[in-house]
Protein backbone atom coordinates (compact mmCIF):
# COMPACT_ATOMS: atom_id res chain seq x y z
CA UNK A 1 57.07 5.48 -8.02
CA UNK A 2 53.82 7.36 -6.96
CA UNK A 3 52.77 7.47 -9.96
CA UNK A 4 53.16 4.14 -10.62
CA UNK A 5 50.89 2.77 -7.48
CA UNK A 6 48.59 5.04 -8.26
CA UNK A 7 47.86 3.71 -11.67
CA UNK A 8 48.06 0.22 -10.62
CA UNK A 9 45.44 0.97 -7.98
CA UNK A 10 43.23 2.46 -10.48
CA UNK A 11 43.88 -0.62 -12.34
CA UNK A 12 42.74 -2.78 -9.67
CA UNK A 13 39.44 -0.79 -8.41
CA UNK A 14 38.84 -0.45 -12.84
CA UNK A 15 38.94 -4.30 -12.46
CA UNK A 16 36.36 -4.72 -9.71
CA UNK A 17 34.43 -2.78 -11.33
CA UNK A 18 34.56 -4.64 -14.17
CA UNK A 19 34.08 -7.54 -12.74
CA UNK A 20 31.13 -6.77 -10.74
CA UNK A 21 29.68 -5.75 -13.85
CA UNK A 22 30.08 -9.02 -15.39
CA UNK A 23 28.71 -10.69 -12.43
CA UNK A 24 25.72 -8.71 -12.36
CA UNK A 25 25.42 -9.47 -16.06
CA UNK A 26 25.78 -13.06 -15.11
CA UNK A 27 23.28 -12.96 -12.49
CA UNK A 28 20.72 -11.29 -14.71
CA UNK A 29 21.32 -13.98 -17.65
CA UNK A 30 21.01 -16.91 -15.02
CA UNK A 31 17.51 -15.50 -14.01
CA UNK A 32 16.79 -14.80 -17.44
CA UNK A 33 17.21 -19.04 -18.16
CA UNK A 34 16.18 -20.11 -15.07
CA UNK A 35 13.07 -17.88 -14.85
CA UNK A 36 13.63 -16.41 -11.87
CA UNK A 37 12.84 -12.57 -11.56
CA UNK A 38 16.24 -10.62 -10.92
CA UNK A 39 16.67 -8.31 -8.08
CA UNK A 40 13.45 -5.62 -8.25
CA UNK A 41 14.59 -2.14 -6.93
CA UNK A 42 11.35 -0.82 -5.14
CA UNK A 43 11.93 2.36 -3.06
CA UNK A 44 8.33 2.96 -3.27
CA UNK A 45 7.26 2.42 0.54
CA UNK A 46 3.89 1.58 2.08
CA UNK A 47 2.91 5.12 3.29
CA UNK A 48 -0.07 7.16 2.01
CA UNK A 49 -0.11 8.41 -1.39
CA UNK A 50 -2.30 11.34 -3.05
CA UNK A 51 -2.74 13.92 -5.47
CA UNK A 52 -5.24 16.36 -5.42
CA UNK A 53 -6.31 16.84 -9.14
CA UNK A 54 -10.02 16.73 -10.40
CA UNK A 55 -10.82 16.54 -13.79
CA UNK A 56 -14.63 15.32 -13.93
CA UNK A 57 -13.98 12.97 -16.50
CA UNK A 58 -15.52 9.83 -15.81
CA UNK A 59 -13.76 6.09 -15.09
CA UNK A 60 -14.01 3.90 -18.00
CA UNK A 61 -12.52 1.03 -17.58
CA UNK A 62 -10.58 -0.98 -14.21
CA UNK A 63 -7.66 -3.68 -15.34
CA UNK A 64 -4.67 -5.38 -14.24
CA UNK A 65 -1.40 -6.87 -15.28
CA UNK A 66 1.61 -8.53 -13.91
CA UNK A 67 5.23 -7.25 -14.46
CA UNK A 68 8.75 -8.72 -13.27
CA UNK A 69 8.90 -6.58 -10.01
CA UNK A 70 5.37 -5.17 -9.27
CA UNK A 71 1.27 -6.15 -10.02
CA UNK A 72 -0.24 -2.95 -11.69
CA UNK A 73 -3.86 -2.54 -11.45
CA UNK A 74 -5.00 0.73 -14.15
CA UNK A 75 -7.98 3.17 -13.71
CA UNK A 76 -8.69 4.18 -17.47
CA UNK A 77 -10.24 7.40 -17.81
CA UNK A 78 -10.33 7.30 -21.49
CA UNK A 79 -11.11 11.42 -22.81
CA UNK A 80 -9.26 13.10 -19.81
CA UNK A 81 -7.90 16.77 -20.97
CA UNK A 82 -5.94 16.58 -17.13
CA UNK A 83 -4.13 14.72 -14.50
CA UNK A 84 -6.76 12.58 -11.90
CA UNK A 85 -6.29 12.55 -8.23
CA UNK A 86 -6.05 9.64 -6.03
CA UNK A 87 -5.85 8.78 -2.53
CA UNK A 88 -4.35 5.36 -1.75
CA UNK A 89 -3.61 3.45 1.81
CA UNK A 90 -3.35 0.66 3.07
CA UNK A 91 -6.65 -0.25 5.82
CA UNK A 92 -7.09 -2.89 8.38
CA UNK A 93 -10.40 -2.82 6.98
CA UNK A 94 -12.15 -1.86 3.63
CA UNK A 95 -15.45 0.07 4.09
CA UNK A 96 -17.87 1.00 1.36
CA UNK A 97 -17.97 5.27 1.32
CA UNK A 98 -21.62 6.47 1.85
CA UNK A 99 -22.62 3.53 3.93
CA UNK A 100 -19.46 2.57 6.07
CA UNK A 101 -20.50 -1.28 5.61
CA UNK A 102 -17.50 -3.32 6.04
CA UNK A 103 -16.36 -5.23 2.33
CA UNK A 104 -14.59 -8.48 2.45
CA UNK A 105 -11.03 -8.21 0.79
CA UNK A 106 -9.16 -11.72 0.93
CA UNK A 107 -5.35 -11.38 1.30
CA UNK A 108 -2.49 -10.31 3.67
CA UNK A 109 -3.39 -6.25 3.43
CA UNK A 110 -6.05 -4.50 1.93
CA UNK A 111 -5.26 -1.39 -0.03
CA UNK A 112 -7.92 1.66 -0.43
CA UNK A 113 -7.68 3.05 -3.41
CA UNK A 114 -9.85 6.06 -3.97
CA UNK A 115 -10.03 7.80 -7.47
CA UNK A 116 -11.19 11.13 -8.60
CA UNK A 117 -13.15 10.12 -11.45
CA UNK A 118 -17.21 9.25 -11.01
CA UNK A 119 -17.75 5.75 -12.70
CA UNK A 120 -21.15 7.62 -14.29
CA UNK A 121 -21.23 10.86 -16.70
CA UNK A 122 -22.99 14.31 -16.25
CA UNK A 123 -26.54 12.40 -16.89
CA UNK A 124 -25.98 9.76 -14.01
CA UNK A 125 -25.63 7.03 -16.47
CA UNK A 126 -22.64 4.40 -15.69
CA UNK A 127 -19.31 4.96 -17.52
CA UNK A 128 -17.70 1.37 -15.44
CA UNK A 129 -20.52 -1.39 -14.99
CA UNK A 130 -19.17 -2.51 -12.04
CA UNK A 131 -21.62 -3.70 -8.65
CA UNK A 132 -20.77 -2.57 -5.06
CA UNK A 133 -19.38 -4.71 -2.71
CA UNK A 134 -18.76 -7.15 -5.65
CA UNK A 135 -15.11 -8.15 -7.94
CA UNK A 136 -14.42 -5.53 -10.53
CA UNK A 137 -15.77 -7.08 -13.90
CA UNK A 138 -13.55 -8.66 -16.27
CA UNK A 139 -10.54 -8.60 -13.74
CA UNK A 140 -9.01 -11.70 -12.82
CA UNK A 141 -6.11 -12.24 -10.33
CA UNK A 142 -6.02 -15.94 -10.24
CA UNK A 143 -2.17 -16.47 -10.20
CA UNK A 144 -0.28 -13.10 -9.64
CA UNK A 145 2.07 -12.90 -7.48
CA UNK A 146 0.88 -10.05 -5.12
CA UNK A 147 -2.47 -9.58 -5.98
CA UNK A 148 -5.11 -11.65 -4.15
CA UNK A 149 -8.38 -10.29 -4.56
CA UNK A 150 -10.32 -7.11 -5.24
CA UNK A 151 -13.79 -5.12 -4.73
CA UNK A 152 -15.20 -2.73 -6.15
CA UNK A 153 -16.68 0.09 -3.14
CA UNK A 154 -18.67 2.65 -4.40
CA UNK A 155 -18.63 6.09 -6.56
CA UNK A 156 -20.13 8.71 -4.75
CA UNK A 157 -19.49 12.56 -4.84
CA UNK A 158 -17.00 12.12 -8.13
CA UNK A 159 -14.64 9.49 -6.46
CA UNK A 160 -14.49 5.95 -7.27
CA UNK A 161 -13.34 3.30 -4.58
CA UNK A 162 -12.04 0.06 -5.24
CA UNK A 163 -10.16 -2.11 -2.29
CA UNK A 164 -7.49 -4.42 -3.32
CA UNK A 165 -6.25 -8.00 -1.43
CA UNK A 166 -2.05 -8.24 -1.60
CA UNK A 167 0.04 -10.98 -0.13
CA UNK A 168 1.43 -8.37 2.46
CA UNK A 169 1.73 -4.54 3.33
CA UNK A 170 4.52 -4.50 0.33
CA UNK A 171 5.63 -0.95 -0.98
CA UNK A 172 3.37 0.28 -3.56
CA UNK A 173 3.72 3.65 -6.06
CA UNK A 174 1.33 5.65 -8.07
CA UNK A 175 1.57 7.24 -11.22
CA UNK A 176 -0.72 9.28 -13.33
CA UNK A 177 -1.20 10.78 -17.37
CA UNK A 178 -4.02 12.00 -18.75
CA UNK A 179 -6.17 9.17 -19.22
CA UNK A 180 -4.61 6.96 -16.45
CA UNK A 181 -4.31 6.63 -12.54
CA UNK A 182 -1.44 3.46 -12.34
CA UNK A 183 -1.36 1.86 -9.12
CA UNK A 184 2.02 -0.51 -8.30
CA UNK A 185 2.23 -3.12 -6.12
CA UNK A 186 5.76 -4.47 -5.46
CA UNK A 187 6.38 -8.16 -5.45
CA UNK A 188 8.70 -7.88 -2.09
CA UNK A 189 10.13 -5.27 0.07
């Protein structure tokens, strides 16, 4: 008789879990037609994030993109042979390295993003065309969901600075490869 509960017991939790399956699968097919983003797992936080790494070779290139869960903004460093190190926080205010002037940033939270890759090569001549103080070129945010706005700081002793406008202080994450520093900004918390 034991035996018997226990199996029908193992029935029933087998059952919830099948059923919670297919509700989950429901839920995800209802956001799918109604175009709503499902549920976005983001255990990033909003703390400090860094890595140390310095390869020398230069920034090429500064773009963005939106996904289901997160805004990504990418630091190409096309001809990297090693991982680039970054320092990113979030400020109450974003000041140009060098020169400590103060740089607008519309939005919620500014994040600093600092990246150890010179936006000029060995002779001083510009790898990223990009003006201080002004938007990075050929980046638009106009319609994201977390983004707001961007500037581009400075690059001074190897490091390039950009500061970035989001809705909010939402988690963020950082990844890097050999050509790329990937900054992730979640959509909610």
């Amino acid at each position: 008789m034991r035996r018997l509960t226990a199996i029908a017991a193992a029935l029933v939790v087998a059952g919830a879990g099948l059923m919670g399956s297919a509700g989950a699968a429901t839920a995800a097919q209802a956001a799918e037609k109604t175009g709503k983003a499902a549920a976005c797992a983001t255990p990033w936080g909003s703390g400090v994030k860094q890595a140390t790494e310095y390869s020398g070779t230069p920034l090429r290139n500064i773009r963005t993109g939106q996904h289901a869960c997160f805004d990504r903004m990418v630091f190409d460093i096309t001809g990297g042979t090693g991982k680039t190190g970054y320092y990113v926080q979030y400020v109450d205010e974003f000041r140009q390295d060098f020169t400590g002037d103060p740089i607008p940033v519309s939005g919620g939270a500014i994040l600093s993003i600092h990246v150890n890759a010179p936006s000029y090569d060995v002779n001083m001549n510009p790898t990223y065309h990009a003006t201080p103080k002004e938007r990075l070129p050929g980046v638009n945010v106009t319609g994201y969901q977390t983004f707001r706005d961007h500037k581009y700081g400075v690059s001074w002793e190897g490091q390039t600075q950009v500061g970035v406008g989001v809705r909010a202080k939402l988690p963020f994450r950082v990844t890097q490869t050999n050509n790329q520093v990937i900054v992730d900004v979640a959509h909610s918390w």
